[in-house]
């Protein structure tokens, strides 16, 4: 298609929302992603903990835009941007020209300079991460069933989660449900209810982005479910045998990373100033300094609120930025004045803890318990793509809630770590 060429790198919440909202005559849109699917990341931990199947939270990008003839999708990995020639370079040697470029490349987990921990403590940002964690969780029980040495068995049944933000808290809660309800009658040599679930947070409390009363409630709820919460001391070492919390070593064969994140290399590609975690520092209209034709949005960008604090890296924020950039591009195409600078509207923080237990922080309004759990569930189902996905997730949750069974408990792929079968 001739006309103005918009290239969007990244098919996450920000990029997808932008493409959906951007409908301009004589404008073509190309979405480039190294995976062929859009992923609903807020529920990724439920794939990792056997509640949901991968197909219930991911959709082919091509299918999403099958009726949009102005949108093309390319499967490719971006390795650089030539800002002078306005070309996006792909790893396979192809170059994609653009008139407007939007980098919505997201972030990956970061290990605070200890990347050597990653093989032993996988993070959770992609479907591959979720299936890796799910495999290790399930294999831990299978291996423990065969183990006669009580010390080794204890280490096999110790699950350590590093980082007590929403992902860490939600992960710990579902693992507790898995050990105390789902698997309790399925093994003969081990008692799954005696599994140790350890949630470690370097800061003073769990869910630090929430109000203190909600953090306290979450910690009490986790303790009631059998989760051991350790706050105020960081993990100082991690290997195939376990983790060190300060000077204390905890034997643990299954470790999950839910702590820091690192932005993609988008800022490097376009020569933008960046913060300590690699996010591009953008202008009030989300463009890069000296490059009004380049936008950086979502987790790849450092965007400030009206109070000067960073906009949180959550799905609603990314979607708002995608909507805003669509307005800017349409205004330019129609030679209209640009919209006012981007203004983030915070819709609240949500986290689930366990069955019928969640916390919601709307600022002045704070909810906890069963009502918060129902609101959390409806909100997540609402943002899923398509009726089929909403029905599938709702049915999976209903089955898990009423029968205590998790439907996605298949062990797939071969593990290469020495402490794996």
Coordinates of C-alpha atoms in Angstrom, one line a residue:
X1 CA 0.0 0.0 0.0
X2 CA 1.3 3.4 -0.9
X3 CA 1.1 6.4 1.4
X4 CA 2.3 7.0 4.9
X5 CA 4.2 3.9 6.4
X6 CA 3.8 3.3 10.1
X7 CA 6.0 0.5 11.5
X8 CA 5.1 -0.8 15.0
X9 CA 7.8 -3.0 16.7
X10 CA 6.1 -5.1 19.3
X11 CA 2.7 -6.8 19.4
X12 CA 2.1 -6.3 23.1
X13 CA -0.6 -4.2 24.8
X14 CA 0.8 -0.9 23.6
X15 CA 1.5 -1.9 20.0
X16 CA -1.8 -3.8 19.6
X17 CA -3.9 -1.0 20.9
X18 CA -2.1 1.5 18.6
X19 CA -2.8 -0.6 15.5
X20 CA -6.4 -1.1 16.5
X21 CA -7.1 2.6 17.0
X22 CA -5.0 3.8 14.0
X23 CA -7.3 3.9 11.0
X24 CA -6.2 6.5 8.5
X25 CA -6.8 6.8 4.8
X26 CA -3.6 6.3 2.7
X27 CA -1.7 4.9 5.8
X28 CA -0.2 1.4 6.0
X29 CA 0.7 -0.3 9.2
X30 CA 3.4 -3.0 9.6
X31 CA 3.6 -4.8 13.0
X32 CA 7.0 -6.6 13.6
X33 CA 7.3 -9.1 16.4
X34 CA 9.7 -11.9 17.1
X35 CA 6.8 -14.0 18.1
X36 CA 3.6 -14.6 16.1
X37 CA 1.3 -14.0 19.0
X38 CA 0.0 -11.4 21.3
X39 CA 0.3 -12.4 25.0
X40 CA -2.0 -11.5 27.8
X41 CA 0.8 -11.2 30.3
X42 CA -1.2 -10.6 33.5
X43 CA -2.4 -14.2 33.4
X44 CA 1.0 -15.7 32.3
X45 CA 1.6 -16.9 35.9
X46 CA -1.5 -19.0 35.6
X47 CA 0.0 -20.9 32.7
X48 CA 3.2 -21.4 34.7
X49 CA 1.1 -22.8 37.6
X50 CA -1.1 -25.2 35.6
X51 CA -4.4 -23.3 35.8
X52 CA -4.6 -22.2 32.2
X53 CA -3.3 -23.5 28.8
X54 CA -1.1 -21.4 26.6
X55 CA -3.9 -21.0 24.0
X56 CA -6.2 -19.4 26.5
X57 CA -4.0 -16.3 26.9
X58 CA -2.3 -15.9 23.5
X59 CA -3.6 -15.1 20.1
X60 CA -1.9 -15.0 16.6
X61 CA -1.4 -11.4 15.7
X62 CA -2.3 -12.1 12.1
X63 CA -5.7 -13.4 13.2
X64 CA -6.4 -10.3 15.3
X65 CA -6.0 -8.1 12.2
X66 CA -7.3 -10.5 9.5
X67 CA -10.0 -8.0 8.5
X68 CA -7.7 -5.0 8.4
X69 CA -6.2 -4.9 4.9
X70 CA -4.1 -1.9 5.9
X71 CA -2.2 -3.9 8.5
X72 CA 0.6 -6.3 7.7
X73 CA 2.3 -8.6 10.2
X74 CA 6.0 -9.7 10.0
X75 CA 7.7 -12.3 12.1
X76 CA 11.2 -11.0 12.8
X77 CA 13.7 -9.9 15.4
X78 CA 14.7 -6.3 15.2
X79 CA 18.4 -5.6 15.8
X80 CA 18.7 -1.9 15.0
X81 CA 17.3 1.2 13.5
X82 CA 18.9 3.5 10.9
X83 CA 17.3 6.8 11.9
X84 CA 18.9 8.7 9.0
X85 CA 17.6 6.3 6.3
X86 CA 14.5 5.5 8.3
X87 CA 15.0 1.8 8.1
X88 CA 14.3 -1.0 10.7
X89 CA 16.9 -3.7 10.5
X90 CA 15.9 -7.4 11.1
X91 CA 18.2 -10.2 12.2
X92 CA 17.6 -12.1 9.0
X93 CA 19.0 -9.2 6.9
X94 CA 15.8 -7.6 5.8
X95 CA 15.2 -3.8 6.2
X96 CA 11.8 -2.3 6.6
X97 CA 11.3 1.3 5.7
X98 CA 9.1 3.6 7.8
X99 CA 7.8 7.2 7.9
X100 CA 6.6 6.9 11.5
X101 CA 8.2 4.3 13.8
X102 CA 6.7 3.2 17.1
X103 CA 8.9 1.1 19.4
X104 CA 6.7 -0.9 21.8
X105 CA 9.2 -3.7 22.6
X106 CA 8.5 -4.2 26.3
X107 CA 10.9 -5.5 28.9
X108 CA 12.5 -8.7 30.2
X109 CA 13.4 -9.8 33.7
X110 CA 16.7 -8.4 35.1
X111 CA 18.9 -10.0 37.7
X112 CA 20.6 -6.9 39.0
X113 CA 23.9 -7.8 37.5
X114 CA 23.7 -11.5 38.3
X115 CA 22.7 -12.9 34.9
X116 CA 24.3 -16.2 36.0
X117 CA 21.3 -16.8 38.2
X118 CA 18.9 -17.0 35.2
X119 CA 19.4 -20.7 34.4
X120 CA 18.4 -21.6 38.0
X121 CA 15.7 -18.9 38.6
X122 CA 13.7 -18.3 35.4
X123 CA 11.6 -15.2 35.1
X124 CA 8.2 -14.8 33.6
X125 CA 7.7 -12.7 30.6
X126 CA 7.0 -15.1 27.7
X127 CA 5.1 -18.3 27.1
X128 CA 8.4 -20.2 27.0
X129 CA 9.1 -18.9 30.5
X130 CA 5.8 -20.1 31.7
X131 CA 6.1 -23.6 30.3
X132 CA 9.6 -23.8 31.7
X133 CA 8.4 -22.9 35.2
X134 CA 5.4 -25.3 34.9
X135 CA 7.7 -28.1 33.9
X136 CA 10.0 -27.6 36.8
X137 CA 7.1 -27.3 39.3
X138 CA 5.5 -30.6 38.1
X139 CA 8.9 -32.4 37.8
X140 CA 9.7 -31.4 41.4
X141 CA 6.8 -33.5 42.7
X142 CA 7.5 -36.4 40.3
X143 CA 11.2 -36.5 41.4
X144 CA 10.3 -36.2 45.1
X145 CA 7.9 -39.2 44.7
X146 CA 11.0 -41.4 43.8
X147 CA 13.5 -39.9 46.3
X148 CA 14.2 -41.8 49.5
X149 CA 16.7 -39.3 51.0
X150 CA 14.6 -37.0 53.3
X151 CA 17.0 -34.0 52.9
X152 CA 17.0 -34.2 49.1
X153 CA 13.2 -34.7 49.1
X154 CA 12.8 -31.6 51.3
X155 CA 14.8 -29.5 48.9
X156 CA 12.8 -30.9 45.9
X157 CA 9.6 -29.8 47.7
X158 CA 10.9 -26.3 48.5
X159 CA 9.6 -23.7 46.1
X160 CA 11.3 -20.3 46.3
X161 CA 9.9 -17.2 44.7
X162 CA 12.1 -14.1 44.6
X163 CA 10.2 -10.8 44.5
X164 CA 6.9 -10.1 46.2
X165 CA 5.2 -7.8 43.7
X166 CA 1.9 -8.9 42.2
X167 CA 3.5 -11.7 40.1
X168 CA 5.4 -13.1 43.1
X169 CA 2.4 -13.0 45.4
X170 CA 0.0 -14.5 42.8
X171 CA 2.6 -17.2 42.0
X172 CA 3.0 -18.1 45.7
X173 CA -0.7 -18.3 46.2
X174 CA -1.4 -20.6 43.3
X175 CA 1.5 -22.9 44.2
X176 CA 0.0 -23.1 47.7
X177 CA -3.3 -24.1 46.2
X178 CA -1.6 -26.6 44.0
X179 CA 0.2 -28.3 46.9
X180 CA -2.7 -28.2 49.5
X181 CA -5.7 -28.9 47.2
X182 CA -5.0 -30.0 43.6
X183 CA -2.3 -32.6 44.1
X184 CA -3.0 -33.7 47.6
X185 CA -4.5 -37.1 46.7
X186 CA -2.4 -37.9 43.6
X187 CA 0.9 -39.0 45.1
X188 CA 1.6 -42.0 47.4
X189 CA 5.1 -41.5 48.8
X190 CA 5.0 -37.8 49.5
X191 CA 2.6 -35.5 51.3
X192 CA 2.3 -32.5 49.0
X193 CA 0.8 -30.4 51.8
X194 CA 4.2 -30.4 53.5
X195 CA 5.8 -28.6 50.6
X196 CA 7.6 -25.4 51.6
X197 CA 6.7 -22.3 49.7
X198 CA 9.1 -19.4 50.3
X199 CA 8.3 -15.8 49.1
X200 CA 11.4 -13.6 49.5
X201 CA 11.2 -9.8 49.2
X202 CA 14.2 -7.5 49.8
X203 CA 11.9 -4.6 50.7
X204 CA 10.0 -4.2 53.9
X205 CA 6.7 -5.6 52.7
X206 CA 4.9 -7.5 50.0
X207 CA 3.0 -5.7 47.2
X208 CA 5.0 -2.4 47.8
X209 CA 2.9 -0.5 45.2
X210 CA -0.2 -1.1 47.2
X211 CA -1.4 0.6 50.4
X212 CA 0.2 -0.8 53.6
X213 CA -3.1 -2.1 54.9
X214 CA -3.5 -4.2 51.7
X215 CA 0.1 -5.4 51.9
X216 CA -0.5 -6.5 55.4
X217 CA -3.7 -8.3 54.4
X218 CA -1.9 -10.1 51.5
X219 CA 0.9 -11.2 53.8
X220 CA -1.6 -12.6 56.4
X221 CA -3.6 -14.4 53.7
X222 CA -0.4 -16.0 52.3
X223 CA 0.6 -17.1 55.7
X224 CA -2.8 -18.7 56.2
X225 CA -2.3 -20.6 53.0
X226 CA 1.0 -22.0 54.2
X227 CA 3.4 -19.6 52.4
X228 CA 6.5 -18.5 54.3
X229 CA 7.0 -14.8 53.7
X230 CA 10.5 -13.3 54.2
X231 CA 10.9 -9.6 53.9
X232 CA 13.7 -7.1 54.6
X233 CA 16.6 -9.3 53.3
X234 CA 17.7 -9.7 49.7
X235 CA 18.7 -12.9 48.0
X236 CA 22.5 -12.9 47.9
X237 CA 23.2 -16.0 45.8
X238 CA 21.3 -18.5 43.7
X239 CA 22.4 -21.8 42.2
X240 CA 21.1 -25.3 41.3
X241 CA 21.0 -26.3 44.9
X242 CA 19.1 -23.3 46.3
X243 CA 19.2 -19.7 47.4
X244 CA 21.0 -17.6 50.0
X245 CA 19.1 -15.0 52.0
X246 CA 21.8 -13.0 53.5
X247 CA 24.1 -15.6 55.1
X248 CA 21.3 -18.2 55.4
X249 CA 21.3 -21.0 52.7
X250 CA 17.9 -22.5 51.8
X251 CA 18.1 -25.8 49.8
X252 CA 15.5 -25.4 47.0
X253 CA 15.5 -27.1 43.6
X254 CA 12.8 -24.9 42.2
X255 CA 13.4 -21.1 42.2
X256 CA 11.3 -18.6 40.3
X257 CA 12.4 -15.0 39.6
X258 CA 9.7 -12.3 40.1
X259 CA 11.9 -9.3 40.9
X260 CA 13.4 -6.7 38.6
X261 CA 12.9 -6.0 34.9
X262 CA 15.1 -4.6 32.2
X263 CA 13.8 -2.7 29.2
X264 CA 14.5 -3.8 25.6
X265 CA 17.3 -2.2 23.5
X266 CA 14.9 0.3 21.9
X267 CA 16.7 3.3 23.5
X268 CA 20.0 2.1 22.1
X269 CA 18.6 1.6 18.6
X270 CA 17.5 5.2 18.3
X271 CA 20.1 6.9 20.4
X272 CA 17.7 8.1 23.1
X273 CA 18.6 9.0 26.6
X274 CA 17.7 6.2 29.0
X275 CA 17.2 5.5 32.7
X276 CA 19.1 2.9 34.8
X277 CA 16.9 0.0 33.6
X278 CA 17.2 0.9 30.0
X279 CA 13.9 2.7 29.4
X280 CA 14.0 5.5 26.7
X281 CA 13.3 8.9 28.2
X282 CA 10.6 10.3 25.9
X283 CA 9.1 13.7 25.3
X284 CA 5.6 14.7 26.6
X285 CA 4.1 13.4 23.3
X286 CA 6.0 10.1 23.7
X287 CA 8.5 10.9 20.9
X288 CA 12.2 10.7 21.1
X289 CA 14.2 13.9 21.4
X290 CA 15.1 15.3 17.9
X291 CA 13.1 12.5 16.2
X292 CA 9.4 13.5 16.1
X293 CA 8.8 10.6 13.8
X294 CA 9.8 8.0 16.4
X295 CA 7.7 7.1 19.4
X296 CA 8.6 4.8 22.3
X297 CA 5.8 3.4 24.4
X298 CA 4.9 0.8 27.0
X299 CA 7.6 -0.9 29.1
X300 CA 10.3 0.3 26.8
X301 CA 9.7 4.0 27.7
X302 CA 10.1 6.1 30.8
X303 CA 6.9 8.2 30.9
X304 CA 6.2 10.5 33.8
X305 CA 2.8 11.2 35.5
X306 CA 1.6 14.7 36.4
X307 CA 3.3 14.3 39.8
X308 CA 6.6 13.4 38.1
X309 CA 6.7 9.8 39.1
X310 CA 7.2 7.0 36.5
X311 CA 4.0 5.6 34.9
X312 CA 3.8 2.0 36.1
X313 CA 4.6 -0.9 33.7
X314 CA 1.1 -2.3 33.6
X315 CA -1.3 -3.2 30.8
X316 CA -3.7 -0.3 31.2
X317 CA -0.8 2.2 31.0
X318 CA 0.5 0.6 27.8
X319 CA -2.9 0.6 26.3
X320 CA -3.4 4.3 27.1
X321 CA -0.1 5.1 25.5
X322 CA -1.1 3.2 22.4
X323 CA -4.4 5.1 22.1
X324 CA -2.6 8.4 22.6
X325 CA 0.0 7.8 19.8
X326 CA -2.8 6.7 17.5
X327 CA -4.4 10.2 18.1
X328 CA -1.1 12.0 17.4
X329 CA -0.5 10.1 14.2
X330 CA -4.1 10.7 13.0
X331 CA -3.8 14.4 13.9
X332 CA -0.7 14.7 11.8
X333 CA -2.2 12.8 8.9
X334 CA -5.2 15.1 8.9
X335 CA -3.1 18.2 9.4
X336 CA -4.9 19.0 12.7
X337 CA -3.3 20.4 15.9
X338 CA -1.6 17.7 18.0
X339 CA -3.4 16.5 21.1
X340 CA -2.3 17.7 24.5
X341 CA 0.7 15.9 26.1
X342 CA 0.1 12.4 27.2
X343 CA -1.6 12.2 30.6
X344 CA -1.8 8.8 32.4
X345 CA -5.0 7.9 34.2
X346 CA -4.4 5.4 36.9
X347 CA -7.2 2.8 37.1
X348 CA -5.8 1.1 40.2
X349 CA -3.7 -1.8 41.3
X350 CA -5.0 -5.4 41.4
X351 CA -3.6 -8.6 42.7
X352 CA -5.1 -12.0 43.5
X353 CA -3.8 -14.0 46.4
X354 CA -5.8 -17.3 46.4
X355 CA -9.3 -18.6 46.0
X356 CA -11.7 -15.9 46.9
X357 CA -8.9 -13.6 48.1
X358 CA -7.6 -10.5 46.3
X359 CA -6.6 -6.9 46.9
X360 CA -7.6 -3.8 44.9
X361 CA -6.1 -0.4 45.4
X362 CA -8.1 2.4 43.7
X363 CA -6.4 5.1 45.8
X364 CA -9.1 6.3 48.2
X365 CA -11.1 3.1 47.7
X366 CA -9.4 -0.1 48.8
X367 CA -11.0 -3.6 48.6
X368 CA -9.9 -7.0 49.8
X369 CA -11.3 -10.5 50.1
X370 CA -14.0 -12.1 48.1
X371 CA -15.5 -9.0 46.5
X372 CA -12.0 -7.9 45.3
X373 CA -11.4 -11.4 43.9
X374 CA -14.6 -11.2 41.8
X375 CA -13.7 -7.7 40.5
X376 CA -10.2 -8.9 39.7
X377 CA -11.6 -11.9 37.7
X378 CA -14.2 -9.9 35.8
X379 CA -11.6 -7.2 34.9
X380 CA -9.2 -9.8 33.5
X381 CA -11.8 -11.6 31.6
X382 CA -13.1 -8.3 30.1
X383 CA -9.6 -7.5 28.7
X384 CA -9.1 -10.9 27.0
X385 CA -9.4 -11.0 23.2
X386 CA -12.5 -12.7 21.8
X387 CA -15.5 -14.4 23.2
X388 CA -13.9 -17.9 22.9
X389 CA -11.0 -16.9 25.2
X390 CA -13.2 -15.3 27.8
X391 CA -15.4 -18.4 27.9
X392 CA -12.4 -20.8 28.1
X393 CA -10.7 -18.8 30.9
X394 CA -14.0 -18.5 32.8
X395 CA -14.6 -22.3 32.5
X396 CA -11.0 -23.1 33.6
X397 CA -11.4 -20.8 36.7
X398 CA -14.8 -22.3 37.5
X399 CA -13.3 -25.8 37.3
X400 CA -10.3 -24.9 39.5
X401 CA -12.5 -23.1 42.0
X402 CA -15.2 -25.7 42.4
X403 CA -13.3 -29.0 41.9
X404 CA -9.8 -27.8 42.9
X405 CA -8.4 -29.3 39.6
X406 CA -5.9 -27.5 37.3
X407 CA -6.4 -28.5 33.7
X408 CA -3.0 -27.7 32.2
X409 CA -0.7 -30.1 34.1
X410 CA 1.2 -31.6 31.2
X411 CA 5.0 -31.9 31.4
X412 CA 6.5 -31.0 28.0
X413 CA 10.0 -30.3 26.6
X414 CA 13.2 -31.7 27.8
X415 CA 15.0 -30.0 30.7
X416 CA 18.8 -29.6 30.6
X417 CA 19.7 -28.6 34.2
X418 CA 21.6 -31.2 36.2
X419 CA 19.0 -31.3 38.9
X420 CA 16.2 -32.1 36.5
X421 CA 15.2 -35.6 35.2

